[in-house]
XYZ file of C-alpha atoms in Angstrom:
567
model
C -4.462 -38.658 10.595
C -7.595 -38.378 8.395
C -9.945 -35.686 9.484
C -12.771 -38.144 9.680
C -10.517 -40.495 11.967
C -9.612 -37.341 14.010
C -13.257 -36.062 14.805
C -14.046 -39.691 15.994
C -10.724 -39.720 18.143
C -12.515 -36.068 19.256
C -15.897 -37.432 20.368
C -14.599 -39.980 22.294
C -12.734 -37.630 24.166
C -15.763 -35.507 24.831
C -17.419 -38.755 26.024
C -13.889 -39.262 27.991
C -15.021 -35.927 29.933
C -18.040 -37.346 31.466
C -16.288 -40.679 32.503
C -13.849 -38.785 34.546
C -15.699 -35.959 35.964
C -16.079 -36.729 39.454
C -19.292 -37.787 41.830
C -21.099 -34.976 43.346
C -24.426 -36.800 43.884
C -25.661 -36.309 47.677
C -27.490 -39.471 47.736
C -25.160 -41.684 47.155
C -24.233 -41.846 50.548
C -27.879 -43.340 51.677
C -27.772 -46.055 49.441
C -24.260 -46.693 51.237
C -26.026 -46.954 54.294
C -28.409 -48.901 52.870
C -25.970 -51.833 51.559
C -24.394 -51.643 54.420
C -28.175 -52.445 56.476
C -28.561 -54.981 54.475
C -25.373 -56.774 54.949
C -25.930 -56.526 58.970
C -29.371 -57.184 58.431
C -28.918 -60.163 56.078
C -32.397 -59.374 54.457
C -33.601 -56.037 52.812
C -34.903 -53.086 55.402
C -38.408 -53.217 55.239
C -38.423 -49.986 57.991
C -36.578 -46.676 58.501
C -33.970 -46.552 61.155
C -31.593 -43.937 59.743
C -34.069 -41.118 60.751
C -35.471 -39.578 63.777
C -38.609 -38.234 62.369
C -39.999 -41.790 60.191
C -38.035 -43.990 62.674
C -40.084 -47.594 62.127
C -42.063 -46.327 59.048
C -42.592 -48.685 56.190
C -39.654 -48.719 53.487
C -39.273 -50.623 50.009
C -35.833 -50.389 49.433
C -36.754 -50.962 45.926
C -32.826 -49.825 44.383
C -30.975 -52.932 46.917
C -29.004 -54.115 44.157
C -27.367 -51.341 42.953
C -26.517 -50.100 46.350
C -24.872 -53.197 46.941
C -23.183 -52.764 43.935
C -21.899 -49.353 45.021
C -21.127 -50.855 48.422
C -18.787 -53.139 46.989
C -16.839 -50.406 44.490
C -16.418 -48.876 47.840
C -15.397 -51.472 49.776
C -12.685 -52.308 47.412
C -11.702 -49.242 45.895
C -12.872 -46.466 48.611
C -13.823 -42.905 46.536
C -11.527 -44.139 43.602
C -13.769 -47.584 43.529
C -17.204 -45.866 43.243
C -15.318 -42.933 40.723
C -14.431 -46.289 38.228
C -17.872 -47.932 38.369
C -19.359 -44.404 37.279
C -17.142 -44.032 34.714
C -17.802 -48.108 33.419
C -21.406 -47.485 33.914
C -21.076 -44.371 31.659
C -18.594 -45.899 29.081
C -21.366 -48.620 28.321
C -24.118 -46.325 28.087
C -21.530 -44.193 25.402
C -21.086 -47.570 23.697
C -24.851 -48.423 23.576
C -25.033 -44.581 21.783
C -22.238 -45.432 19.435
C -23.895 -48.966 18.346
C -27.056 -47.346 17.138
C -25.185 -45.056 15.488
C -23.395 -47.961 13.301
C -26.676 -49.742 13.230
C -27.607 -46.712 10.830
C -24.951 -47.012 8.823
C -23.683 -43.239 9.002
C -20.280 -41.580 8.118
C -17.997 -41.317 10.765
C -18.485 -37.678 10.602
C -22.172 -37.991 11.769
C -21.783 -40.615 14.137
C -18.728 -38.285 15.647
C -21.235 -35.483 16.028
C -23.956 -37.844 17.727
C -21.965 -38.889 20.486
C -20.239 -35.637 20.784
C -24.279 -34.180 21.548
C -24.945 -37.195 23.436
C -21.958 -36.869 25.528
C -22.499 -32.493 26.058
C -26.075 -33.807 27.278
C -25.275 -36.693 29.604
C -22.610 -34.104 31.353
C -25.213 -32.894 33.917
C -26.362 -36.970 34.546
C -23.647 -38.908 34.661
C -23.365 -38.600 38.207
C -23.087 -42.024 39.689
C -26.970 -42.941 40.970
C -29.058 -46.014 40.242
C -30.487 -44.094 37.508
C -27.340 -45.331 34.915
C -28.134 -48.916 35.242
C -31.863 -48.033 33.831
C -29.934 -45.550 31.175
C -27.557 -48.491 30.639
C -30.351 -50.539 30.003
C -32.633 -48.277 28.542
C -29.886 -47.609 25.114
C -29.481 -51.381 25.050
C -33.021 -51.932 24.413
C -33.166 -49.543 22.077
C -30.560 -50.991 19.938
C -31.750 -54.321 19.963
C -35.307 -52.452 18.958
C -34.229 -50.278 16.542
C -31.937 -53.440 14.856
C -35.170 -55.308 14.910
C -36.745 -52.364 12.919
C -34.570 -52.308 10.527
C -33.728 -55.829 9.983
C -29.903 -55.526 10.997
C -28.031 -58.442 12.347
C -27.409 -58.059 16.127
C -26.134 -60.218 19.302
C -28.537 -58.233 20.989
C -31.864 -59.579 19.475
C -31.861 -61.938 21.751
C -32.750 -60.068 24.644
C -36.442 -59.608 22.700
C -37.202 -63.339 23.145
C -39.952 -63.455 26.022
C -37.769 -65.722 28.215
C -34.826 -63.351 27.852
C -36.773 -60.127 28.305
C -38.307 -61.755 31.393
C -34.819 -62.374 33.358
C -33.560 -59.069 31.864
C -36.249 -56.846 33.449
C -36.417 -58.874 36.610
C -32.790 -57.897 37.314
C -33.449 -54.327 35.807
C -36.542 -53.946 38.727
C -34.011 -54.388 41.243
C -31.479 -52.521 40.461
C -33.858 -49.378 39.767
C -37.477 -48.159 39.419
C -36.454 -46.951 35.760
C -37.696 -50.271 34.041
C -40.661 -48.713 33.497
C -39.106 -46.905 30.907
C -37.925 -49.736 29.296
C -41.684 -51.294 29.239
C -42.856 -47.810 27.423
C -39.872 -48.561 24.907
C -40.824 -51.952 24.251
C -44.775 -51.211 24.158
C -43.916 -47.950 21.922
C -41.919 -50.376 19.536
C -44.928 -53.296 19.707
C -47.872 -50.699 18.946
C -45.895 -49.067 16.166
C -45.073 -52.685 14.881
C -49.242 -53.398 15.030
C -49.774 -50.181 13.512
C -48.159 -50.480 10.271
C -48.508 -54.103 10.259
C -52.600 -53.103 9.896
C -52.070 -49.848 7.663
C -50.323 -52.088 5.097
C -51.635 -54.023 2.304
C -51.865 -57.859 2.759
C -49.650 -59.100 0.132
C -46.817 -57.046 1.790
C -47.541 -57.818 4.852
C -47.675 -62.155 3.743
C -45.595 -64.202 5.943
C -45.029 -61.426 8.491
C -48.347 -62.046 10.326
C -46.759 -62.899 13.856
C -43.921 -60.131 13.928
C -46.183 -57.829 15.765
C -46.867 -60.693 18.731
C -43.652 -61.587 19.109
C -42.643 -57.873 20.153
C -46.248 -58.210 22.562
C -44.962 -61.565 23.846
C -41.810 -59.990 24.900
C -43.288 -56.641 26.432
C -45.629 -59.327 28.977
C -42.522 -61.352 29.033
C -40.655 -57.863 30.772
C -43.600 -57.212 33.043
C -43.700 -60.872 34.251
C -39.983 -59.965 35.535
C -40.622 -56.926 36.713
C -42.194 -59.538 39.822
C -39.118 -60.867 40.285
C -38.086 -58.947 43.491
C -38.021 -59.484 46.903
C -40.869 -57.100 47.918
C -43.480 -58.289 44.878
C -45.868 -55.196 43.804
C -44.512 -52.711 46.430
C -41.984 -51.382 43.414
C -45.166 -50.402 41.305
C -46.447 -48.588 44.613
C -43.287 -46.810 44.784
C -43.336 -45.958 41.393
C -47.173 -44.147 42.208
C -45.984 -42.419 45.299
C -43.207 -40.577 42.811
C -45.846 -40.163 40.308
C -48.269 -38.604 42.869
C -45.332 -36.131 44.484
C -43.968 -35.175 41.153
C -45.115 -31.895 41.412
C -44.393 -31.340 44.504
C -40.953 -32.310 43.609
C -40.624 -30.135 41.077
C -41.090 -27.144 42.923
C -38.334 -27.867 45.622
C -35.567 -30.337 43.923
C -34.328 -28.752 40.870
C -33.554 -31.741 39.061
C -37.138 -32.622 39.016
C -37.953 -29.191 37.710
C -38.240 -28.404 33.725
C -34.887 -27.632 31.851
C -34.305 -24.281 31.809
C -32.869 -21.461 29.597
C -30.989 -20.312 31.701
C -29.420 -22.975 33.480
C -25.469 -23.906 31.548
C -26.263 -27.714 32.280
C -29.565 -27.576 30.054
C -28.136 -25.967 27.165
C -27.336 -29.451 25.596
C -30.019 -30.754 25.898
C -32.116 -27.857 24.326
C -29.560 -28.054 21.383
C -30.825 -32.086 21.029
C -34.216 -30.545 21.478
C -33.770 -28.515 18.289
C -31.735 -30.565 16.262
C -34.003 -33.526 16.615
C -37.138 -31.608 16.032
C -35.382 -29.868 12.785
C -33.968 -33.347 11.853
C -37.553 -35.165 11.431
C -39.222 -32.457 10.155
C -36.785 -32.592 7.416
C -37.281 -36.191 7.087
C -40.774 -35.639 6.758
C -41.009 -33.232 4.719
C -38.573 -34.602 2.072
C -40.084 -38.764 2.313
C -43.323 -37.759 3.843
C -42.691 -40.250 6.263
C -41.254 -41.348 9.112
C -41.048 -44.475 11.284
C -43.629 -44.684 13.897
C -42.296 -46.151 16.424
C -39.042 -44.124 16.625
C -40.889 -41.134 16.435
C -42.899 -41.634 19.165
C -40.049 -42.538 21.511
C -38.645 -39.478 20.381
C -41.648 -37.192 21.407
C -42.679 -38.808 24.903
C -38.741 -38.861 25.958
C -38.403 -35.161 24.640
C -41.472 -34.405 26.772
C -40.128 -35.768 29.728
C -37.068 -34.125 29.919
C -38.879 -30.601 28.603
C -40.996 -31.334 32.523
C -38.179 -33.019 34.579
C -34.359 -32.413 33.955
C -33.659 -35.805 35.407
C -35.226 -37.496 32.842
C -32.957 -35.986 30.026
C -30.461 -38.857 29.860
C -33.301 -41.143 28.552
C -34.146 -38.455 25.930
C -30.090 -38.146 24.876
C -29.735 -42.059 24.563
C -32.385 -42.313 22.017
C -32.416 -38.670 20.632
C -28.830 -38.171 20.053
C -28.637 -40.932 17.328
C -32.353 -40.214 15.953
C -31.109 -36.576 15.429
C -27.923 -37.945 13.547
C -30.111 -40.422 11.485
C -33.250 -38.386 10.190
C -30.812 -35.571 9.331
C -28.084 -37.674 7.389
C -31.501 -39.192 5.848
C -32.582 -35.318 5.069
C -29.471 -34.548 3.132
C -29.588 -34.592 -0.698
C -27.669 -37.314 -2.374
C -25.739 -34.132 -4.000
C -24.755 -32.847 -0.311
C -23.728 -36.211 0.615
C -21.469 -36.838 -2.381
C -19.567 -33.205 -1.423
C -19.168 -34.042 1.870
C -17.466 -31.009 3.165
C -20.427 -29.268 4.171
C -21.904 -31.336 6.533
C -18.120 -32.285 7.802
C -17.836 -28.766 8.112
C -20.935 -28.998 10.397
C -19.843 -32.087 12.558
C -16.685 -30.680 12.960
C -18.510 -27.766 14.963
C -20.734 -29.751 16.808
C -17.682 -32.000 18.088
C -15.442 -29.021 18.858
C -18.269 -26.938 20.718
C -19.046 -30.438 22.285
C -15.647 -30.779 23.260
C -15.173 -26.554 24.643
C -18.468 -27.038 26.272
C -17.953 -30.872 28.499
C -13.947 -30.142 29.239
C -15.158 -26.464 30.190
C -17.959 -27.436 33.168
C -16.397 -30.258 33.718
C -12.622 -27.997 35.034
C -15.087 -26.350 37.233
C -16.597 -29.564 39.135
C -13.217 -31.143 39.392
C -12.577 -32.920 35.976
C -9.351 -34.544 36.076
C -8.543 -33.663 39.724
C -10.926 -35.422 42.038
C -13.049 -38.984 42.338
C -15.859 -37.200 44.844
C -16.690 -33.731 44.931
C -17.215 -33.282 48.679
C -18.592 -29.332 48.310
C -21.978 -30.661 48.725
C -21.819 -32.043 51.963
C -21.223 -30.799 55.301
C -17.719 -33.013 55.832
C -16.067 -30.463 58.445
C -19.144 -30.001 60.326
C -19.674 -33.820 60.581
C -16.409 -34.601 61.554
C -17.091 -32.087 64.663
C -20.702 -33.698 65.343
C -18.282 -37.103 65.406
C -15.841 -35.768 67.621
C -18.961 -34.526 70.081
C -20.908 -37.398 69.980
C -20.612 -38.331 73.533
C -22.280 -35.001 74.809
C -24.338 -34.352 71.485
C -25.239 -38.146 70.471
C -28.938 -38.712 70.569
C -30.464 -35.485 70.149
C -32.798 -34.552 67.732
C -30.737 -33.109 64.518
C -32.147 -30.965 61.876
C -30.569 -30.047 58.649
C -31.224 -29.680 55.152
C -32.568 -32.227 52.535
C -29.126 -32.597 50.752
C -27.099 -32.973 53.667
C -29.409 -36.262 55.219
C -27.375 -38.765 53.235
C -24.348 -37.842 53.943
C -24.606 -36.915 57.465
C -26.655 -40.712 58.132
C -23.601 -42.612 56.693
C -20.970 -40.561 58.055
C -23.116 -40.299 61.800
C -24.964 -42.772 62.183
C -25.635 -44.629 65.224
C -25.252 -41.768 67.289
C -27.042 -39.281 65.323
C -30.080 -40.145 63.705
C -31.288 -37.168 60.654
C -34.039 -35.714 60.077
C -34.354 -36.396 56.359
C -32.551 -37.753 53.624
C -33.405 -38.036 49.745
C -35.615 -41.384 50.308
C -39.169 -41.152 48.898
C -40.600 -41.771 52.804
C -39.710 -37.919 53.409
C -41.456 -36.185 50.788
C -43.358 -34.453 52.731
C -41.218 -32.771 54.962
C -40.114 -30.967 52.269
C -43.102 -28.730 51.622
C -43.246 -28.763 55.422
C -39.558 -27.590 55.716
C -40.110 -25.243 53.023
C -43.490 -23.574 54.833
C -41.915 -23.138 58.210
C -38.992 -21.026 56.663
C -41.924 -18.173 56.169
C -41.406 -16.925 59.330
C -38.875 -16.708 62.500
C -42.438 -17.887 64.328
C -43.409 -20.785 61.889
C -39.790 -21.674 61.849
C -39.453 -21.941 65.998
C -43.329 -23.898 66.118
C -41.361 -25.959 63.600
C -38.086 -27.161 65.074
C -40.403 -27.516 68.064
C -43.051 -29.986 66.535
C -40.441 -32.455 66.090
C -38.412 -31.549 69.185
C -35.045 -30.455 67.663
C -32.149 -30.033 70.088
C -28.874 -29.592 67.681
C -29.301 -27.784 63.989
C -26.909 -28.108 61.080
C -27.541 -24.977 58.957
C -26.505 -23.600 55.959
C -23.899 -20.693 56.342
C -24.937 -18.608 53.768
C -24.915 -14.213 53.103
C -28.906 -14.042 53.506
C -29.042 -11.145 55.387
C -32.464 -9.596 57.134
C -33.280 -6.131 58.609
C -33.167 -6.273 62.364
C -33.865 -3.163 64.535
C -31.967 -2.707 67.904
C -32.788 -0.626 70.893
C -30.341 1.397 72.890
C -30.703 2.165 76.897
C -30.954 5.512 75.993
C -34.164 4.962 74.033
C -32.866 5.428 70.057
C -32.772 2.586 67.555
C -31.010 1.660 64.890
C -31.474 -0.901 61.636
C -29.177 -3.371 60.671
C -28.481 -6.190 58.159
C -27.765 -9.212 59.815
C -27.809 -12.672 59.258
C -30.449 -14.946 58.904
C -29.967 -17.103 61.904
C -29.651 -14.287 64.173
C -33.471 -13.638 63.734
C -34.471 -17.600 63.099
C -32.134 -19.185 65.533
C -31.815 -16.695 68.319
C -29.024 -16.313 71.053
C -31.352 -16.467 74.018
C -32.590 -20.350 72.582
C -29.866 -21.598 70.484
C -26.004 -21.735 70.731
C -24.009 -21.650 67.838
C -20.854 -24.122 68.510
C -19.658 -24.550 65.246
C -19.192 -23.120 62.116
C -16.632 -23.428 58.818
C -17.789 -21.841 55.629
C -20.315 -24.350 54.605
C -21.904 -25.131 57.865
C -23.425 -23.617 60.901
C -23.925 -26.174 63.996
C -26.562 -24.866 66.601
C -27.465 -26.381 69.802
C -30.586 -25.787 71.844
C -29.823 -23.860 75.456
C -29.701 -26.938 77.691
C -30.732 -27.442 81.092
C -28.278 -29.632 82.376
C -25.127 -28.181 84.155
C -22.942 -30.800 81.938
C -24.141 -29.543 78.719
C -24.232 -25.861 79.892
C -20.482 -26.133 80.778
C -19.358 -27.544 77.302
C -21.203 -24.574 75.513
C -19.306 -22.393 77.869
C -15.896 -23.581 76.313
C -17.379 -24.119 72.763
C -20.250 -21.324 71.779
C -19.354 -18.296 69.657
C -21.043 -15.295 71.209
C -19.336 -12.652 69.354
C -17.137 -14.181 66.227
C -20.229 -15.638 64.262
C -20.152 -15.371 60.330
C -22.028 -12.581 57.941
C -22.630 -10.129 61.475
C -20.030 -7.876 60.660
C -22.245 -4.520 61.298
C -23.750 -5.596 64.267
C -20.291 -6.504 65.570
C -18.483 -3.222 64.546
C -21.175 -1.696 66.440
C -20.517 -3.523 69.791
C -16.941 -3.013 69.613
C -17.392 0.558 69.737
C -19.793 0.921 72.241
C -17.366 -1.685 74.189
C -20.371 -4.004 74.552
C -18.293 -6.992 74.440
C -15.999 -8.349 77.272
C -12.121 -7.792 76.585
C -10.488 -10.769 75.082
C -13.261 -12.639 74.069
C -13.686 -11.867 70.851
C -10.077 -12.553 69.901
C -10.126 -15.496 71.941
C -13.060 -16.744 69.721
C -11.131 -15.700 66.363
C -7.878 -17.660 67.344
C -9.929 -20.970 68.833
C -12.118 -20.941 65.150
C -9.066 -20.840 63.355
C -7.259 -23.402 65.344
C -10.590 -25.389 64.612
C -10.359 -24.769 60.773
C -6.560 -25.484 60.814
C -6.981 -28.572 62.389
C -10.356 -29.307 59.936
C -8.666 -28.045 56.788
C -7.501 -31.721 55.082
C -10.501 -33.478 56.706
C -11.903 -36.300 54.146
C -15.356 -37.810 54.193
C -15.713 -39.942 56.937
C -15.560 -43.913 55.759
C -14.198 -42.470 52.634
């Protein structure tokens, strides 16, 4: 096999890596719930009724169609289903990459090494969320833009006609909120259009006088679809409220933080960053020009994954083959007739591509798995499930990841307290505030009445001081839920090494006698000092303790294969 043909048989398989690796997104699971409302419903949920906390509060379930989507990969496929509509969603998007590279007209070399960085970037968002139909349709615009541009033949120039953009954005809107992105593409493309259509002379620009409306006509073609949808301008709303919480967001969801040095996932896309940047510079500095329009895409996606990591598979769709095409424009005719050089330097970028996707990929499951289950509590739900009839209806707390899974796998006798829907941004800063102090913490769980707590079981350890009978004291390092959730007020009746499951001391004898058989007094996780030191001052009743050791690992045992539930 030809080395060219065997860095292109490479690439793909780096792209390969990111259709396979399996789902880990948290979320998923409330748009489940959400297809599955509407189906019972036979309309779209216009309130909350997964929650405790925003029962009855105004929702624009503004992402319907691709949860029904989702809903139906499940429904015929189960985890494997939703696994093979991520990886087809992905595959497309990897296509859409590939045809801009060929609309440049690179050696397969180049275009190897642009989707090779394309792929290494889209690792850490290829997770299946509503957000890869807007990618998916995001690249497609951009070829049929970019073919426009450059006067290349393409299927896909259709989709600029008004009418076409029209129907196209009105299904993109309800699918996902990311159309807007697709109007900036379209408006970036029209203005640059306008721009050089008035910076150039007349007599070139004879005959040409209505290519800049056209490309107008079909950006208020897309926003006349964007009105297509069931709940008219409640999307743009929703698209405000993220706007307004962004930075709130940032500060507590890391994926709506800035990319990071020091963060393996980012390193891709800091590598685009740079090559990119260096790329059209070059091209600048050697035609002392560059197309505007491109350009400008360039920058304001750049900038939007430099301030929100989430945003970086928008930047890789349109930087990845930018990068390839201003460099391969930067190299000297002499460089280009060698060749071996810059093969030399795809070859690189394809192999460290390849090390760096098949590498983090092994770690999340790659090749193993369909769903990556580490991220929600599926043990600890399983026992809520098994409980229900005692612990169904009480208010639950737990963290912001956990909402989605524990509302589709729970739900109708548990109802959570938050999940990753837009209506519960708040509680987040609220969450995070009342974690200052064991005080603000209890005033907390109180204000919203919370009877049964799913925490994270975690070494966070805190200094605790105990008092003997005899007067002396001593410090110890225990953990954080003996000082936030303490014995006298909450039970702990569960744990596995994810989860801990608290409820609050009940008053009714019924309640009080199943806490009796199921509480852990003595065997709780992380405590080992404080338990070493009532076992020698034969503090704790004979028995017990290994009672409590053999019923949690008859628990686990019996726990240890557990699957998602409706998985």
């Amino acid at each position: 096999m030809r080395p060219e043909r065997l860095l292109v048989v490479l690439c793909w398989g780096v792209a390969a890596a990111i259709f396979l690796l399996p789902i880990s997104n948290p979320d998923l699971f409330w748009h489940l719930s959400a297809a599955q409302r509407i189906l019972d419903l036979g309309a779209l949920p216009r309130h909350d009724w997964l929650s405790h906390t925003r029962l009855g509060a105004p929702w624009v379930d503004f992402e319907w169609g691709s949860q029904l989507l989702f809903w139906a990969a499940h429904r015929c496929g189960g985890a494997w289903g939703l696994w093979a509509l991520k990886g087809v969603l992905v595959a497309l998007i990897a296509a859409g990459v590939h045809a801009t590279l060929k609309l440049y007209r690179l050696p397969a070399p180049i275009r190897a090494a642009g989707l090779s960085l394309w792929a290494a970037a889209m690792l850490a968002r290829s997770d299946l969320r509503p957000d890869l139909f807007s990618v998916l349709g995001f690249t497609f615009l951009f070829v049929a833009l970019e073919a426009r541009r450059l006067s290349r033949e393409s299927r896909l120039l259709i989709c600029l006609h008004p009418a076409a953009s029209a129907i196209i954005f009105g299904l993109w809107a309800n699918l996902h909120a990311g159309f807007a992105y697709g109007l900036l593409l379209l408006a970036a493309y029209a203005a640059g259009e306008s721009a050089q259509f008035l910076w150039t002379p007349r007599d070139v620009n004879a005959g040409r006088s209505a290519r800049p409306r056209r490309l107008w006509s079909s950006c208020f073609g897309a926003i006349a679809g964007t009105f297509m949808v069931p709940f008219g301008l409640d999307g743009y709303r929703v698209l405000w409220t993220h706007w307004r919480d962004m930075e709130m967001l940032r500060a507590y969801i890391s994926e709506w933080g800035p990319i990071r040095w020091d963060n393996p996932w980012h390193w891709p896309t800091w590598t685009l960053l740079a090559a990119g940047g260096l790329a059209a510079s070059s091209r600048i500095f050697r035609f002392r020009t560059v197309a505007p329009a491109p350009l400008a895409v360039f920058i304001i996606t750049a900038y939007a994954a430099l301030e929100h990591a989430r945003l970086g598979s928008f930047f890789a769709a349109c930087g990845a083959p930018l990068a390839a095409h201003w460099g391969w424009e930067a190299v000297s005719s002499r460089e280009r007739r060698a060749g071996r050089r810059v093969a030399a330097v795809c070859a690189v970028i394809v192999l460290t591509s390849a090390l760096y996707a098949v590498g983090w990929g092994m770690r999340f499951g790659l090749f193993r798995k369909s769903v990556d289950f580490r991220f929600v509590p599926v043990r600890a739900a399983r026992f809520l499930y098994e409980q229900k009839r005692l612990l169904g209806g009480r208010a639950l707390y737990h963290r912001w990841g956990w909402g989605g899974y524990l509302g589709w796998a729970l739900y109708p006798p548990y109802r959570v307290f938050e999940d990753g829907r837009y209506i519960f941004h708040d509680l987040l800063g609220e969450s995070a505030a009342a974690t200052s102090t064991p005080q603000a913490w209890r005033e907390f769980l109180d204000r919203y009445g919370i009877e049964l707590a799913v925490m994270e079981n975690i070494p966070k350890r805190l200094p605790t001081t105990r008092l003997y009978p005899d007067g002396s004291t001593k410090t110890f390092l225990r953990p954080y839920y003996a000082v936030y959730m303490p014995k006298e007020q909450w039970a702990l009746v569960y744990w596995d090494d994810q989860a801990l499951v608290f409820l609050k001391r009940p008053a009714s004898m019924k309640a009080s006698l199943w806490m009796l058989k199921h509480e852990y007094r003595y065997a709780r996780p992380f405590d080992e000092e404080a338990l070493a030191d009532a076992v020698r001052r034969r503090e704790i009743p004979k028995g017990v303790l290994e009672e409590e050791l053999e019923r949690h690992a008859r628990e686990q045992r019996a726990l240890l294969h557990e699957t998602a539930r409706r998985f």
